[in-house]
Short mmCIF file of C-alpha atoms in Angstrom, two decimals:
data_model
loop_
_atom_site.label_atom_id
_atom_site.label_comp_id
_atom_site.label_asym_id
_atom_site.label_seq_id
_atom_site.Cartn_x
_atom_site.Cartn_y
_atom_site.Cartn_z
CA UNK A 291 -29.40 33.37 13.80
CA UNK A 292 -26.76 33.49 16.45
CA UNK A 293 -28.31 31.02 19.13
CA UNK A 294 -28.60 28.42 15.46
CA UNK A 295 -25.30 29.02 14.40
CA UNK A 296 -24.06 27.89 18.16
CA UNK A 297 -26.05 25.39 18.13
CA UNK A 298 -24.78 23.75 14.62
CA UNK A 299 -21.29 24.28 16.17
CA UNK A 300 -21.63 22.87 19.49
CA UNK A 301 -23.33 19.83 17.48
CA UNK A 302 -19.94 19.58 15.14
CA UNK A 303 -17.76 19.34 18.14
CA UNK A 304 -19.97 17.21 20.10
CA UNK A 305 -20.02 15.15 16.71
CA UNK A 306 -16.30 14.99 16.52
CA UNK A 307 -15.99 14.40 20.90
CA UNK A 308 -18.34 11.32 20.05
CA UNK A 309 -15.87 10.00 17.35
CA UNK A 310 -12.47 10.64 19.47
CA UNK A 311 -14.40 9.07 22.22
CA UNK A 312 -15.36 5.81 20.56
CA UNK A 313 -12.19 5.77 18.53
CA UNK A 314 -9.48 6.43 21.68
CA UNK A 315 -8.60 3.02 23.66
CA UNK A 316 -8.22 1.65 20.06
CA UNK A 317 -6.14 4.31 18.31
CA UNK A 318 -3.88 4.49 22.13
CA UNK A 319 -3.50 0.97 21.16
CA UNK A 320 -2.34 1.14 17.65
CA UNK A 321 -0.54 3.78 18.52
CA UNK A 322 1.93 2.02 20.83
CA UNK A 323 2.39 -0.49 18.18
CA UNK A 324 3.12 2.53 15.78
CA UNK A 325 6.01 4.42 18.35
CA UNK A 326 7.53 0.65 18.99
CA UNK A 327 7.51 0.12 14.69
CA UNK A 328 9.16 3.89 14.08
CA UNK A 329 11.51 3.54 17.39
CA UNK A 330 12.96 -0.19 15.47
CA UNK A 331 13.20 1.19 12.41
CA UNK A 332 15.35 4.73 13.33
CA UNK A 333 17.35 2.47 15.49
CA UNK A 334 20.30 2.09 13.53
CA UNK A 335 21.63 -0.93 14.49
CA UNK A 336 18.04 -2.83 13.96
CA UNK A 337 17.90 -0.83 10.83
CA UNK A 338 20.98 -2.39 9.25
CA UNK A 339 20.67 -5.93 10.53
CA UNK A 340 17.09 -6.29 9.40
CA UNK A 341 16.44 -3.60 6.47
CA UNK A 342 12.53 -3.68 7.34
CA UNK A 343 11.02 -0.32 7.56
CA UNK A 344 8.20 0.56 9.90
CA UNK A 345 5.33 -0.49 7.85
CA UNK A 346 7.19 -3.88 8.42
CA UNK A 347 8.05 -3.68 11.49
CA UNK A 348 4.23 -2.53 12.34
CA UNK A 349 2.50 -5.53 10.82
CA UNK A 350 4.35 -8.13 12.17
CA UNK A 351 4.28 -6.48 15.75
CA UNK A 352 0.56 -5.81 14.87
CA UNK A 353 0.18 -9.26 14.18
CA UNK A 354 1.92 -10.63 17.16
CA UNK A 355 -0.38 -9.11 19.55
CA UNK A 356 -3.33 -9.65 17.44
CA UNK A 357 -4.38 -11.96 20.11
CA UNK A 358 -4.85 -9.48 22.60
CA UNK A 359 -7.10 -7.30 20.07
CA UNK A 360 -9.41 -10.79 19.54
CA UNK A 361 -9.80 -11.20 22.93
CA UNK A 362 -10.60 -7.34 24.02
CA UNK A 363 -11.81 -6.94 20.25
CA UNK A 364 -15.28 -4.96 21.63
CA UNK A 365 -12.55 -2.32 23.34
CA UNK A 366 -10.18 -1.98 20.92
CA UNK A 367 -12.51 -2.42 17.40
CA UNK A 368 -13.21 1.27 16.62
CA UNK A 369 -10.21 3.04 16.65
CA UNK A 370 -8.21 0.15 14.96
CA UNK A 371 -11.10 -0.14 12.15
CA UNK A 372 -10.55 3.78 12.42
CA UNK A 373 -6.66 3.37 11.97
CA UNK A 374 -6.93 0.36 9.04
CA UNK A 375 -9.44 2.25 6.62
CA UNK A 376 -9.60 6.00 7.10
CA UNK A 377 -6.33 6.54 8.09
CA UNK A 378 -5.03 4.42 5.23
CA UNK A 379 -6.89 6.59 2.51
CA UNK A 380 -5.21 10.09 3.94
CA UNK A 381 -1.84 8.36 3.83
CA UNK A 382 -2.10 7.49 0.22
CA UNK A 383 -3.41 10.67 -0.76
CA UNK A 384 -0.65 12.46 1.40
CA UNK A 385 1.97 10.00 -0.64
CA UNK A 386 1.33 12.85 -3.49
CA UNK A 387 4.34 13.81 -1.51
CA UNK A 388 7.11 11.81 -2.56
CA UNK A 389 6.34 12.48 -6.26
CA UNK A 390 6.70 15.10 -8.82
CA UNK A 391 5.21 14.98 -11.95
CA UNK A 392 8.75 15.73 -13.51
CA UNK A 393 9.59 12.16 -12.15
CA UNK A 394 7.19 10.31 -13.59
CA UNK A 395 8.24 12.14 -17.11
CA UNK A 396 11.48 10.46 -16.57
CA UNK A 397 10.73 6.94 -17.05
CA UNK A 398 8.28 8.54 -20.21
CA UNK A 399 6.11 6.34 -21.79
CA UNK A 400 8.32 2.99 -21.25
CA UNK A 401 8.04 3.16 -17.74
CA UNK A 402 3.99 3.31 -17.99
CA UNK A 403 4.28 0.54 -20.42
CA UNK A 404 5.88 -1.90 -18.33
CA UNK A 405 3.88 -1.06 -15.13
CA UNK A 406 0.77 -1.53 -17.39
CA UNK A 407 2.14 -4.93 -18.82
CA UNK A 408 2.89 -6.04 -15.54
CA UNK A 409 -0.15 -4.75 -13.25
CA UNK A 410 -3.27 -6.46 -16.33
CA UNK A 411 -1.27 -9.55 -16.86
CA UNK A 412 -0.79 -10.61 -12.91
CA UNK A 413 -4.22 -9.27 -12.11
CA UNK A 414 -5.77 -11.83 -14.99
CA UNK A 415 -3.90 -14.51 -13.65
CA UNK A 416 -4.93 -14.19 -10.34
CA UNK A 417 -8.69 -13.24 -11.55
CA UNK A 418 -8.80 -16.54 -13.70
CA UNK A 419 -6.19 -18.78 -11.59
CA UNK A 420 -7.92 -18.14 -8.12
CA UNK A 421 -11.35 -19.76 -8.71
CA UNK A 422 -9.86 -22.52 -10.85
CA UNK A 423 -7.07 -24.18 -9.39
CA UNK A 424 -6.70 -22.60 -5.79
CA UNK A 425 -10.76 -22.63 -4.81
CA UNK A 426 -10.95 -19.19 -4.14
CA UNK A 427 -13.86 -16.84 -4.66
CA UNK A 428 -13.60 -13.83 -7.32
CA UNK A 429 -13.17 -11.08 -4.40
CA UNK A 430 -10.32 -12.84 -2.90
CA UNK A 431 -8.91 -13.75 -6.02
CA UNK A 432 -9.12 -9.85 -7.21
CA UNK A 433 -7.84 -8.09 -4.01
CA UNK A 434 -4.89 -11.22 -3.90
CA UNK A 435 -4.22 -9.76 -7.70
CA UNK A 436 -4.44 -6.28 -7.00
CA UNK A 437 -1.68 -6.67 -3.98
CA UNK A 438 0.51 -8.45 -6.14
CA UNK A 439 0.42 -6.36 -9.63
CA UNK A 440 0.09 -3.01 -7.76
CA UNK A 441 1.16 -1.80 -4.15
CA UNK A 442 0.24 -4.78 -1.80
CA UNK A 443 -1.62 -4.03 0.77
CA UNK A 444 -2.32 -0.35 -0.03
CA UNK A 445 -4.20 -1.39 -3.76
CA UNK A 446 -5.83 -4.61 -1.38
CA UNK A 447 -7.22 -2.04 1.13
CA UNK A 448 -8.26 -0.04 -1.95
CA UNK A 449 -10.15 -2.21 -3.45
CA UNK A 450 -11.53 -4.48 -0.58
CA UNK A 451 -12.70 -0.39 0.63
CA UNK A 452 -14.24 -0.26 -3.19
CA UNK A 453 -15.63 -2.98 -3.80
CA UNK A 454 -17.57 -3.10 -0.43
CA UNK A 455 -16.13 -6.84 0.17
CA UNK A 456 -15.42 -8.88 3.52
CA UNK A 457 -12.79 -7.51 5.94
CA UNK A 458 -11.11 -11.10 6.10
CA UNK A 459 -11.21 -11.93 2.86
CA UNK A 460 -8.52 -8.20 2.45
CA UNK A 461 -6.74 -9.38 5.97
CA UNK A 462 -5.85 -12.62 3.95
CA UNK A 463 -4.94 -11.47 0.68
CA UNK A 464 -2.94 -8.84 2.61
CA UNK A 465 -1.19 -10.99 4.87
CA UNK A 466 -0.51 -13.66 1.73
CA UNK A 467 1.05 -10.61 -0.22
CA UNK A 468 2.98 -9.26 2.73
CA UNK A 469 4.75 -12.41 2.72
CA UNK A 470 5.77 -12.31 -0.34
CA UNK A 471 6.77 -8.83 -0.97
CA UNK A 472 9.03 -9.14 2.19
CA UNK A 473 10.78 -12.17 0.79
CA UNK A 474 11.57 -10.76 -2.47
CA UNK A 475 12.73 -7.52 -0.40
CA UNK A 476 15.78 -9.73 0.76
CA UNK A 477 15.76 -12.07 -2.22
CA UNK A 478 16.80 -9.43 -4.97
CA UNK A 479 19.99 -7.80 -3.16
CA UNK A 480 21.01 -11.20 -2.18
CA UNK A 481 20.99 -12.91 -5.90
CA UNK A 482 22.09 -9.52 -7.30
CA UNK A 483 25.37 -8.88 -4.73
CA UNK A 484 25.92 -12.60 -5.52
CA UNK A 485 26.25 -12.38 -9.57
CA UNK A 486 22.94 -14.34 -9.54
CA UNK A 487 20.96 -12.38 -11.81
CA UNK A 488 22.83 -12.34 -15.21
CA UNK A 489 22.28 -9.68 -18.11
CA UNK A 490 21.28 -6.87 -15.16
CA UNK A 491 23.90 -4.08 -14.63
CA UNK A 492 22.76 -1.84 -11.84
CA UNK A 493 19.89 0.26 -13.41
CA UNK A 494 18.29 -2.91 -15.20
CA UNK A 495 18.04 -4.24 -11.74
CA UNK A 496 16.55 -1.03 -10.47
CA UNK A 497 13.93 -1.40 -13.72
CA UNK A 498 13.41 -5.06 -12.15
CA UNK A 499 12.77 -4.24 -8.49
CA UNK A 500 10.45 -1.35 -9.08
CA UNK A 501 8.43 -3.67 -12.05
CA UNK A 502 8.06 -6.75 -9.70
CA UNK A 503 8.25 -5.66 -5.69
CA UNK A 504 4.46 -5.46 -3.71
CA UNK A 505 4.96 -2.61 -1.77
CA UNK A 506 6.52 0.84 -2.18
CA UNK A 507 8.68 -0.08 1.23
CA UNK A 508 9.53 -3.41 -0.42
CA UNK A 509 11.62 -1.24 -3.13
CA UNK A 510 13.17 1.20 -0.71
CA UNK A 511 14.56 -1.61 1.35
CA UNK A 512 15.63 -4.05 -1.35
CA UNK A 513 17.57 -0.62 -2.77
CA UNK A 514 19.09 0.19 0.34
CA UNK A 515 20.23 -2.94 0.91
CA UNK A 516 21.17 -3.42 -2.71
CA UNK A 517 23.92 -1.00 -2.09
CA UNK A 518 24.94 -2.10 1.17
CA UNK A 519 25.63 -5.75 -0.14
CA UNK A 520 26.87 -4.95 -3.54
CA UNK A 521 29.40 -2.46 -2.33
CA UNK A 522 29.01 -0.04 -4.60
CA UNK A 523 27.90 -1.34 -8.10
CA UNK A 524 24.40 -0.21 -7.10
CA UNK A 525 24.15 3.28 -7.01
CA UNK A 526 21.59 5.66 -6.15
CA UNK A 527 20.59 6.30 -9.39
CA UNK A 528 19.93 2.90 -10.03
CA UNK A 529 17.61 3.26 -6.59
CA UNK A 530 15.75 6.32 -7.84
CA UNK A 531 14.49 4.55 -11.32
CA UNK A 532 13.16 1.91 -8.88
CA UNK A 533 11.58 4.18 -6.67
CA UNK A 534 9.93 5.89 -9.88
CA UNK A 535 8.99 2.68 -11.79
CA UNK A 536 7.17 1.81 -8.43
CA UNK A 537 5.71 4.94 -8.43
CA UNK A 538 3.95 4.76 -11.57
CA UNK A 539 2.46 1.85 -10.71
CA UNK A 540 1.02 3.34 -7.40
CA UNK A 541 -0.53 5.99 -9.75
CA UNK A 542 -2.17 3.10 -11.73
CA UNK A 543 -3.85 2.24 -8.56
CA UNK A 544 -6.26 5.56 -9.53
CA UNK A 545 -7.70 4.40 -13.07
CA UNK A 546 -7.76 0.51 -12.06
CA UNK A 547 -10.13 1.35 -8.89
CA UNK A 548 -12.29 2.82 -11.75
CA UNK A 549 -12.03 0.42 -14.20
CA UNK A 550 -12.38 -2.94 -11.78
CA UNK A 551 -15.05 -1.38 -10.09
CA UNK A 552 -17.26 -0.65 -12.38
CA UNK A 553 -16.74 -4.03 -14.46
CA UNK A 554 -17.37 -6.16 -11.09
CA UNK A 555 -20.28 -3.68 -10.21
CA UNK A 556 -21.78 -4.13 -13.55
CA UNK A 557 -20.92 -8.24 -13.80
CA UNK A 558 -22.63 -8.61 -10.16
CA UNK A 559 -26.08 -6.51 -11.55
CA UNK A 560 -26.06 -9.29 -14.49
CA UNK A 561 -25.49 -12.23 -12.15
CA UNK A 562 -28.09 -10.96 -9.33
CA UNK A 563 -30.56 -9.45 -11.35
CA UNK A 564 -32.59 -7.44 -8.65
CA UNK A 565 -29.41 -6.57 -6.56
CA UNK A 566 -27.82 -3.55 -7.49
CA UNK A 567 -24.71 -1.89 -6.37
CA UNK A 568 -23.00 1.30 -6.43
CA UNK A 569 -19.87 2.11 -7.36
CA UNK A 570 -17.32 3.35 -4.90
CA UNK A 571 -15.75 5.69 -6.39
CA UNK A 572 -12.43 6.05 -4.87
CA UNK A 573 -11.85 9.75 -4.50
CA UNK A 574 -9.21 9.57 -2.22
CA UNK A 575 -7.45 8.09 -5.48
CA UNK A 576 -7.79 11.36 -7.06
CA UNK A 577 -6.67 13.55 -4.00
CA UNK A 578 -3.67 11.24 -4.51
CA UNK A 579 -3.68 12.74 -8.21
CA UNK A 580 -3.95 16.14 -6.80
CA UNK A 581 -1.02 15.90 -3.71
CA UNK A 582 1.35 14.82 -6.56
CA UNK A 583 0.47 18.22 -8.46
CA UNK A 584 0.85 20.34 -5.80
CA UNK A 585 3.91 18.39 -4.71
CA UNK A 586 5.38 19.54 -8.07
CA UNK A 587 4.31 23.62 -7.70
CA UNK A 588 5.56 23.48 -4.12
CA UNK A 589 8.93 21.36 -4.80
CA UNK A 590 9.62 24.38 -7.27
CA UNK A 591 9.33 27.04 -4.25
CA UNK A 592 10.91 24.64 -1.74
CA UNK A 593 13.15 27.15 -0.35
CA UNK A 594 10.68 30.41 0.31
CA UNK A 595 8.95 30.86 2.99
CA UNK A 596 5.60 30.32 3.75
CA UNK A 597 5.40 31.22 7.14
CA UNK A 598 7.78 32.83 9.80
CA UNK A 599 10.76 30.68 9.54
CA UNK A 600 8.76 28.16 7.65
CA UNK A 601 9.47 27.21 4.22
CA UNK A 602 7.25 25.12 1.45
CA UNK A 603 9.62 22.58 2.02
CA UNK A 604 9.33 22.34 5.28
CA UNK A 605 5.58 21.40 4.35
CA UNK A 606 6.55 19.26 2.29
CA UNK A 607 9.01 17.32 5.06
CA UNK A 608 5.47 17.44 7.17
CA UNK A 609 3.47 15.74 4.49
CA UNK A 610 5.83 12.70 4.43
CA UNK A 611 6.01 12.27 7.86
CA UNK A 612 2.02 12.20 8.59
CA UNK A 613 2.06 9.90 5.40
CA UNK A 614 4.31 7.45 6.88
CA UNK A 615 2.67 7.90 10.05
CA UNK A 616 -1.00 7.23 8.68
CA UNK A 617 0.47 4.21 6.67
CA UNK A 618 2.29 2.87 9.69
CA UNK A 619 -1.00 3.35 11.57
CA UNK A 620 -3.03 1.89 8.90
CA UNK A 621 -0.45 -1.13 8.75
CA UNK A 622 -0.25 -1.91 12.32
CA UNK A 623 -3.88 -1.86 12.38
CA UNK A 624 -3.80 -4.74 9.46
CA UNK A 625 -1.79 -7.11 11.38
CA UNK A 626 -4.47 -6.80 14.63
CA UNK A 627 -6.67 -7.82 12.25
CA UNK A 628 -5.08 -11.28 11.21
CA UNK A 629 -6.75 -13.91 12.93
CA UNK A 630 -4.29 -16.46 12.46
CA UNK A 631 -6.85 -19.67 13.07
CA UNK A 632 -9.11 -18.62 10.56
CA UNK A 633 -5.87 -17.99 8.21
CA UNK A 634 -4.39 -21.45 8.73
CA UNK A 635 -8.29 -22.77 7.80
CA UNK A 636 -8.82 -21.15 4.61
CA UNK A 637 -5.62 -18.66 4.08
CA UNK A 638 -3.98 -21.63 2.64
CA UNK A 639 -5.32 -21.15 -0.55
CA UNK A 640 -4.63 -16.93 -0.78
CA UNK A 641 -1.25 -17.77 0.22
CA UNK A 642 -0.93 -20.21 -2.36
CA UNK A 643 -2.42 -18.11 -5.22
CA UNK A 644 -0.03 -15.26 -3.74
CA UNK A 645 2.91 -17.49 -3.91
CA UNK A 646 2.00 -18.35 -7.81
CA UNK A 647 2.17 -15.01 -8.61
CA UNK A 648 5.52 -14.12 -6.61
CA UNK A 649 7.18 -16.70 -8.93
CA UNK A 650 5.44 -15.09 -11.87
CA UNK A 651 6.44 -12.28 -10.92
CA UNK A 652 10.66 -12.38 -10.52
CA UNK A 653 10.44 -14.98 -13.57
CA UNK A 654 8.36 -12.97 -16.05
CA UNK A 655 9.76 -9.63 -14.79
CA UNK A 656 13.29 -10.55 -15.63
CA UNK A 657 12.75 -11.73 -18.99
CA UNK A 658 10.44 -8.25 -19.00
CA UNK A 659 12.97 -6.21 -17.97
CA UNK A 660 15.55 -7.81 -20.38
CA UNK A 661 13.04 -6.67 -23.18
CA UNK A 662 12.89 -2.84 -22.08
CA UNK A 663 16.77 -3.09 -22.55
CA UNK A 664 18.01 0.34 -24.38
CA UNK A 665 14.63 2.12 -23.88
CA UNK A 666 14.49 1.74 -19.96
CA UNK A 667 18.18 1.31 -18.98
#
């Protein structure tokens, strides 16, 4: 029993040596990217002048020196395929960290509402839109839609990783939504410090940025800078019911995985006949679900201590930083992966879908968030 029991473990380690092994030049790689993205963003002076966090910062470097990953792809291949998918799911399950279930109470049932409004409608246009008038196929179409209505490149990566699809066709609808979501990052302070975006006091423009922005980053930064530039009319309240509206729409991410899924799943059995596929069934989604409830127990005993000198909230602390890290791994990873001649040859038409629904997005989400006035803010 002793010599098997050995055995098994000398086979799990060797297992795990195999996958570190295969995995290393690639991850070294990504991980310079990743200490160059975190070192620009805590530098304060790049910090101000630029706003971009290190997801940002990680996918553009990423995507500078994707050149060098093409050309040493066969090197580098594992560990940043490692970095882009697995690493990606643990750092949206570990973003249970940044919420509490008493948060999401706050915006109540409005604040569901107008994430729901906004995540089916953009996600129909871009289903029905993409095929018709931009040439696209359904998959690209869908994961284009997803980035847009939900979390950018986190609900693209998502689905692309549910729905089984082709790599490029997420790397495009990613680097189309990117784009985008970094535009409107600078956009919205800019028109709202410049008395450009009438009817919106403070919190209404909160209600707008967290309704409309891509990514979860996108909001942070427009925030911060939303206070910088409009000295002081936007406060940090008005920052937090972004940050929350946003929030509920990454928790969407969990029961449209499901839904989408299974419909597409179901519609590609009709179309094929003999083929059938399985559902991925995204259960890091759900150990997203999970971090956010024991986020909530361990906020309440933040201060006691857990271990030695170590407090639940120093686990907490932990749990944001390896989130950020795996997402800033995960992102730098991405931007290896965008092979800019294929992109110019048939990105053209994401991007253009993507840019349809940007300007969907800040016009209908205005007029939106002028209808949740008095119930929202």
């Amino acid at each position: 029993m002793d010599c098997g029991h050995t055995h098994n473990n000398k086979n799990f380690f060797q297992h795990w040596l195999n996958i570190l092994k295969s995995n290393f030049k690639g991850l070294i790689f990504v991980g310079g990217i990743v200490v160059l993205s975190m070192f620009f963003a805590s530098n304060q002076t790049i910090r101000e002048s630029t706003h971009l966090a290190a997801t940002a910062f990680a996918i553009l470097i990423g995507a500078f020196l994707s050149p060098i990953f093409f050309k040493y792809q066969h090197t580098f291949q594992a560990g940043v395929h490692f970095s882009a998918k697995k690493l990606l799911r643990l750092g949206i399950i570990l973003y249970g960290f940044n919420v509490t279930l008493t948060e999401l109470a706050g915006v109540g049932i409005w604040g569901i509402l107008i994430s729901l409004i906004v995540i089916v409608a953009i996600f129909l246009i871009a289903v029905i839109a993409g095929p018709k008038f931009f040439g696209l196929d359904k998959e690209t179409s869908m994961l284009v839609g997803a980035g847009s209505a939900i979390c950018g490149a986190a609900a693209v990566l998502a689905l692309e990783s549910s729905l089984k699809s082709d790599p490029f066709k997420g790397v495009m609808a990613v680097g189309s939504v990117v784009i985008f979501g970094l535009a409107l990052m600078f956009l919205y302070p800019i028109l709202y410090a410049a008395g450009l975006v009438p009817n919106l006091d403070a919190n209404g423009m909160g209600v707008m940025m967290g309704a409309t922005l891509h990514e979860v980053a996108n909001v942070a930064g427009a925030a911060d800078m939303a206070k910088d530039m409009a000295q002081g009319t936007f406060t940090q309240n008005a920052a937090n019911v972004a940050i929350i509206i946003k929030m509920t729409r990454v928790i969407m991410l969990v029961p449209f995985l499901l839904i989408v899924t299974y419909l597409f799943v179901k519609n590609q059995e009709e179309e094929k006949g003999k083929t059938k596929k399985t559902i991925q069934i995204p259960w890091f989604a759900f150990a997203f679900l999970g971090m956010i409830i024991v986020n909530t127990y361990l906020s309440k005993i933040a201060d006691e201590t857990f271990v030695g000198a170590i407090t639940f909230g120093d686990i907490i602390s932990a749990g944001k930083f390896l989130c950020v890290l795996c997402i800033v791994f995960s992102m730098a990873a991405l931007g290896l992966q965008i092979d800019f001649k294929k992109f110019v040859k048939s990105g053209g038409r994401a991007f253009g879908l993507a840019f349809c629904l940007c300007l969907i997005l800040v016009v209908g989400g205005y007029f939106l968030t002028l209808a949740f006035k008095g119930v929202l803010w």
